[in-house]
Amino acid sequence: MDIPGDRRLAAAVVMDDKQRVLLVRRSERERFLPGVWGVPCGKLEPGESPEDGALRELKEETGLLGEIVRKVGESSFVSDYRGHEIKNWQENFLVRPLTAAVTLPEPDQDAAWLARTELSTVDVDAYNLDIVRQAFTRP
């Protein structure tokens, strides 16, 4: 059995000019955190930079194009892969959207632009909430 080692990920905290953040609700068919709201994020492909990975995941998960404003922080979590513990290392980026129309890949997904004070109106987990808070922290 091929057991992966540590995983590298990248996340895009998309913030518009009104200081609203884009959150996406995961499909109920997802194995990891079904139905939970969060930022576009995913595993890096071999040889891919974290910046490129964040922008690719943004495009795949929302249809949006964006540009990196700055790195806002790092996060990590442990997940399970076939009974084996995997450490996930994630770099988080503030991203400015270059396009406006959100297109979600699954029909049971949803997306919302939320002000900082509205984040508690959706089922966002503490991990994703921390990533969003990183983006609101000035360097």
PDB file of C-alpha atoms in Angstrom:
ATOM      1  CA  MET A   1       0.000   0.000   0.000  1.00  0.00           C
ATOM      2  CA  ASP A   2       1.322   3.443  -0.923  1.00  0.00           C
ATOM      3  CA  ILE A   3       0.944   5.686   2.127  1.00  0.00           C
ATOM      4  CA  PRO A   4       1.515   9.382   1.428  1.00  0.00           C
ATOM      5  CA  GLY A   5       3.801  11.442   3.654  1.00  0.00           C
ATOM      6  CA  ASP A   6       3.123  14.999   4.663  1.00  0.00           C
ATOM      7  CA  ARG A   7       0.819  16.911   2.308  1.00  0.00           C
ATOM      8  CA  ARG A   8       1.290  20.475   1.142  1.00  0.00           C
ATOM      9  CA  LEU A   9      -1.775  22.616   0.493  1.00  0.00           C
ATOM     10  CA  ALA A  10      -2.656  26.187  -0.400  1.00  0.00           C
ATOM     11  CA  ALA A  11      -5.721  28.294   0.370  1.00  0.00           C
ATOM     12  CA  ALA A  12      -7.146  31.416  -1.274  1.00  0.00           C
ATOM     13  CA  VAL A  13      -8.910  33.936   0.950  1.00  0.00           C
ATOM     14  CA  VAL A  14     -10.694  35.962  -1.704  1.00  0.00           C
ATOM     15  CA  MET A  15     -11.563  39.478  -0.545  1.00  0.00           C
ATOM     16  CA  ASP A  16     -13.391  42.026  -2.679  1.00  0.00           C
ATOM     17  CA  ASP A  17     -13.080  45.819  -2.559  1.00  0.00           C
ATOM     18  CA  LYS A  18     -15.912  45.943   0.026  1.00  0.00           C
ATOM     19  CA  GLN A  19     -13.835  43.822   2.455  1.00  0.00           C
ATOM     20  CA  ARG A  20     -16.145  40.824   1.948  1.00  0.00           C
ATOM     21  CA  VAL A  21     -14.694  37.310   1.881  1.00  0.00           C
ATOM     22  CA  LEU A  22     -15.879  34.541  -0.427  1.00  0.00           C
ATOM     23  CA  LEU A  23     -16.837  31.342   1.363  1.00  0.00           C
ATOM     24  CA  VAL A  24     -17.925  28.175  -0.426  1.00  0.00           C
ATOM     25  CA  ARG A  25     -20.063  25.397   1.059  1.00  0.00           C
ATOM     26  CA  ARG A  26     -18.625  21.965   0.319  1.00  0.00           C
ATOM     27  CA  SER A  27     -20.784  19.351  -1.387  1.00  0.00           C
ATOM     28  CA  GLU A  28     -22.546  16.839   0.854  1.00  0.00           C
ATOM     29  CA  ARG A  29     -20.830  14.134  -1.236  1.00  0.00           C
ATOM     30  CA  GLU A  30     -17.352  15.196  -0.031  1.00  0.00           C
ATOM     31  CA  ARG A  31     -15.604  12.682   2.224  1.00  0.00           C
ATOM     32  CA  PHE A  32     -13.798  15.468   4.127  1.00  0.00           C
ATOM     33  CA  LEU A  33     -16.010  18.042   5.894  1.00  0.00           C
ATOM     34  CA  PRO A  34     -19.197  17.622   3.809  1.00  0.00           C
ATOM     35  CA  GLY A  35     -21.478  20.676   3.856  1.00  0.00           C
ATOM     36  CA  VAL A  36     -18.982  22.869   5.712  1.00  0.00           C
ATOM     37  CA  TRP A  37     -18.260  26.415   4.576  1.00  0.00           C
ATOM     38  CA  GLY A  38     -14.669  27.424   3.913  1.00  0.00           C
ATOM     39  CA  VAL A  39     -12.179  29.084   1.624  1.00  0.00           C
ATOM     40  CA  PRO A  40     -11.051  27.551  -1.669  1.00  0.00           C
ATOM     41  CA  CYS A  41      -8.190  25.227  -0.818  1.00  0.00           C
ATOM     42  CA  GLY A  42      -6.501  22.057  -1.936  1.00  0.00           C
ATOM     43  CA  LYS A  43      -3.393  19.935  -2.368  1.00  0.00           C
ATOM     44  CA  LEU A  44      -0.474  21.200  -4.400  1.00  0.00           C
ATOM     45  CA  GLU A  45       0.450  19.311  -7.536  1.00  0.00           C
ATOM     46  CA  PRO A  46       4.046  18.047  -7.890  1.00  0.00           C
ATOM     47  CA  GLY A  47       6.374  20.991  -8.572  1.00  0.00           C
ATOM     48  CA  GLU A  48       3.605  23.572  -8.114  1.00  0.00           C
ATOM     49  CA  SER A  49       4.295  26.689  -6.054  1.00  0.00           C
ATOM     50  CA  PRO A  50       1.879  27.459  -3.198  1.00  0.00           C
ATOM     51  CA  GLU A  51       0.867  30.709  -4.941  1.00  0.00           C
ATOM     52  CA  ASP A  52       0.053  28.904  -8.191  1.00  0.00           C
ATOM     53  CA  GLY A  53      -1.766  26.177  -6.252  1.00  0.00           C
ATOM     54  CA  ALA A  54      -3.966  28.700  -4.433  1.00  0.00           C
ATOM     55  CA  LEU A  55      -4.944  30.349  -7.739  1.00  0.00           C
ATOM     56  CA  ARG A  56      -5.556  26.963  -9.430  1.00  0.00           C
ATOM     57  CA  GLU A  57      -7.774  25.789  -6.567  1.00  0.00           C
ATOM     58  CA  LEU A  58      -9.666  29.100  -6.709  1.00  0.00           C
ATOM     59  CA  LYS A  59     -10.342  28.572 -10.426  1.00  0.00           C
ATOM     60  CA  GLU A  60     -11.307  24.895  -9.994  1.00  0.00           C
ATOM     61  CA  GLU A  61     -13.594  25.482  -7.014  1.00  0.00           C
ATOM     62  CA  THR A  62     -15.241  28.794  -7.992  1.00  0.00           C
ATOM     63  CA  GLY A  63     -14.459  29.573 -11.639  1.00  0.00           C
ATOM     64  CA  LEU A  64     -12.845  32.833 -10.497  1.00  0.00           C
ATOM     65  CA  LEU A  65      -9.522  34.224 -11.620  1.00  0.00           C
ATOM     66  CA  GLY A  66      -7.502  36.084  -9.036  1.00  0.00           C
ATOM     67  CA  GLU A  67      -4.152  37.549  -8.141  1.00  0.00           C
ATOM     68  CA  ILE A  68      -2.138  37.015  -4.988  1.00  0.00           C
ATOM     69  CA  VAL A  69      -2.011  40.109  -2.773  1.00  0.00           C
ATOM     70  CA  ARG A  70       0.168  38.585  -0.041  1.00  0.00           C
ATOM     71  CA  LYS A  71       0.738  35.505   2.056  1.00  0.00           C
ATOM     72  CA  VAL A  72      -1.306  35.844   5.244  1.00  0.00           C
ATOM     73  CA  GLY A  73      -0.151  32.837   7.210  1.00  0.00           C
ATOM     74  CA  GLU A  74       0.223  29.110   7.549  1.00  0.00           C
ATOM     75  CA  SER A  75      -1.955  26.402   9.041  1.00  0.00           C
ATOM     76  CA  SER A  76      -1.681  22.690   9.672  1.00  0.00           C
ATOM     77  CA  PHE A  77      -3.975  19.831  10.537  1.00  0.00           C
ATOM     78  CA  VAL A  78      -3.886  16.067  10.814  1.00  0.00           C
ATOM     79  CA  SER A  79      -6.095  13.879   8.647  1.00  0.00           C
ATOM     80  CA  ASP A  80      -6.577  10.158   8.188  1.00  0.00           C
ATOM     81  CA  TYR A  81      -5.648   8.249   5.037  1.00  0.00           C
ATOM     82  CA  ARG A  82      -6.695   4.597   5.142  1.00  0.00           C
ATOM     83  CA  GLY A  83      -6.011   4.384   8.854  1.00  0.00           C
ATOM     84  CA  HIS A  84      -2.743   6.322   8.721  1.00  0.00           C
ATOM     85  CA  GLU A  85      -2.230   9.781  10.174  1.00  0.00           C
ATOM     86  CA  ILE A  86      -1.183  12.403   7.605  1.00  0.00           C
ATOM     87  CA  LYS A  87       0.149  15.859   8.511  1.00  0.00           C
ATOM     88  CA  ASN A  88      -1.164  18.604   6.207  1.00  0.00           C
ATOM     89  CA  TRP A  89       0.829  21.851   5.853  1.00  0.00           C
ATOM     90  CA  GLN A  90      -1.053  24.758   4.297  1.00  0.00           C
ATOM     91  CA  GLU A  91       0.005  28.204   3.101  1.00  0.00           C
ATOM     92  CA  ASN A  92      -2.764  30.819   3.093  1.00  0.00           C
ATOM     93  CA  PHE A  93      -2.969  33.745   0.682  1.00  0.00           C
ATOM     94  CA  LEU A  94      -5.069  36.872   0.409  1.00  0.00           C
ATOM     95  CA  VAL A  95      -6.372  36.994  -3.168  1.00  0.00           C
ATOM     96  CA  ARG A  96      -7.996  39.817  -5.109  1.00  0.00           C
ATOM     97  CA  PRO A  97     -10.637  38.566  -7.552  1.00  0.00           C
ATOM     98  CA  LEU A  98     -10.101  39.489 -11.196  1.00  0.00           C
ATOM     99  CA  THR A  99     -13.468  38.112 -12.326  1.00  0.00           C
ATOM    100  CA  ALA A 100     -16.899  38.270 -10.669  1.00  0.00           C
ATOM    101  CA  ALA A 101     -19.067  35.286 -11.679  1.00  0.00           C
ATOM    102  CA  VAL A 102     -18.800  32.369  -9.247  1.00  0.00           C
ATOM    103  CA  THR A 103     -19.381  28.980 -10.894  1.00  0.00           C
ATOM    104  CA  LEU A 104     -19.512  25.988  -8.548  1.00  0.00           C
ATOM    105  CA  PRO A 105     -18.682  22.454  -9.749  1.00  0.00           C
ATOM    106  CA  GLU A 106     -21.451  20.649  -7.802  1.00  0.00           C
ATOM    107  CA  PRO A 107     -25.171  21.565  -7.738  1.00  0.00           C
ATOM    108  CA  ASP A 108     -25.475  21.151  -3.952  1.00  0.00           C
ATOM    109  CA  GLN A 109     -22.723  23.676  -3.250  1.00  0.00           C
ATOM    110  CA  ASP A 110     -23.268  27.319  -2.390  1.00  0.00           C
ATOM    111  CA  ALA A 111     -21.142  30.457  -2.205  1.00  0.00           C
ATOM    112  CA  ALA A 112     -21.514  33.710  -0.297  1.00  0.00           C
ATOM    113  CA  TRP A 113     -19.648  36.988  -0.037  1.00  0.00           C
ATOM    114  CA  LEU A 114     -19.598  37.813   3.675  1.00  0.00           C
ATOM    115  CA  ALA A 115     -18.417  40.800   5.693  1.00  0.00           C
ATOM    116  CA  ARG A 116     -16.293  40.053   8.744  1.00  0.00           C
ATOM    117  CA  THR A 117     -19.339  40.537  10.987  1.00  0.00           C
ATOM    118  CA  GLU A 118     -21.385  38.026   8.930  1.00  0.00           C
ATOM    119  CA  LEU A 119     -19.001  35.063   9.165  1.00  0.00           C
ATOM    120  CA  SER A 120     -21.000  33.481  11.997  1.00  0.00           C
ATOM    121  CA  THR A 121     -24.123  33.305   9.793  1.00  0.00           C
ATOM    122  CA  VAL A 122     -22.820  30.158   8.036  1.00  0.00           C
ATOM    123  CA  ASP A 123     -21.444  26.828   9.301  1.00  0.00           C
ATOM    124  CA  VAL A 124     -17.759  27.702   8.949  1.00  0.00           C
ATOM    125  CA  ASP A 125     -15.422  25.547  11.026  1.00  0.00           C
ATOM    126  CA  ALA A 126     -12.796  26.989  13.382  1.00  0.00           C
ATOM    127  CA  TYR A 127      -9.938  26.041  11.036  1.00  0.00           C
ATOM    128  CA  ASN A 128     -11.355  28.016   8.091  1.00  0.00           C
ATOM    129  CA  LEU A 129     -12.403  30.858  10.371  1.00  0.00           C
ATOM    130  CA  ASP A 130      -8.794  31.181  11.526  1.00  0.00           C
ATOM    131  CA  ILE A 131      -7.602  31.329   7.909  1.00  0.00           C
ATOM    132  CA  VAL A 132     -10.062  34.155   7.182  1.00  0.00           C
ATOM    133  CA  ARG A 133      -8.963  36.000  10.320  1.00  0.00           C
ATOM    134  CA  GLN A 134      -5.355  35.753   9.099  1.00  0.00           C
ATOM    135  CA  ALA A 135      -6.394  37.710   5.989  1.00  0.00           C
ATOM    136  CA  PHE A 136      -7.897  40.511   8.078  1.00  0.00           C
ATOM    137  CA  THR A 137      -4.644  40.907  10.031  1.00  0.00           C
ATOM    138  CA  ARG A 138      -2.438  43.566   8.519  1.00  0.00           C
ATOM    139  CA  PRO A 139       1.233  42.659   7.916  1.00  0.00           C
TER     140      PRO A 139
END
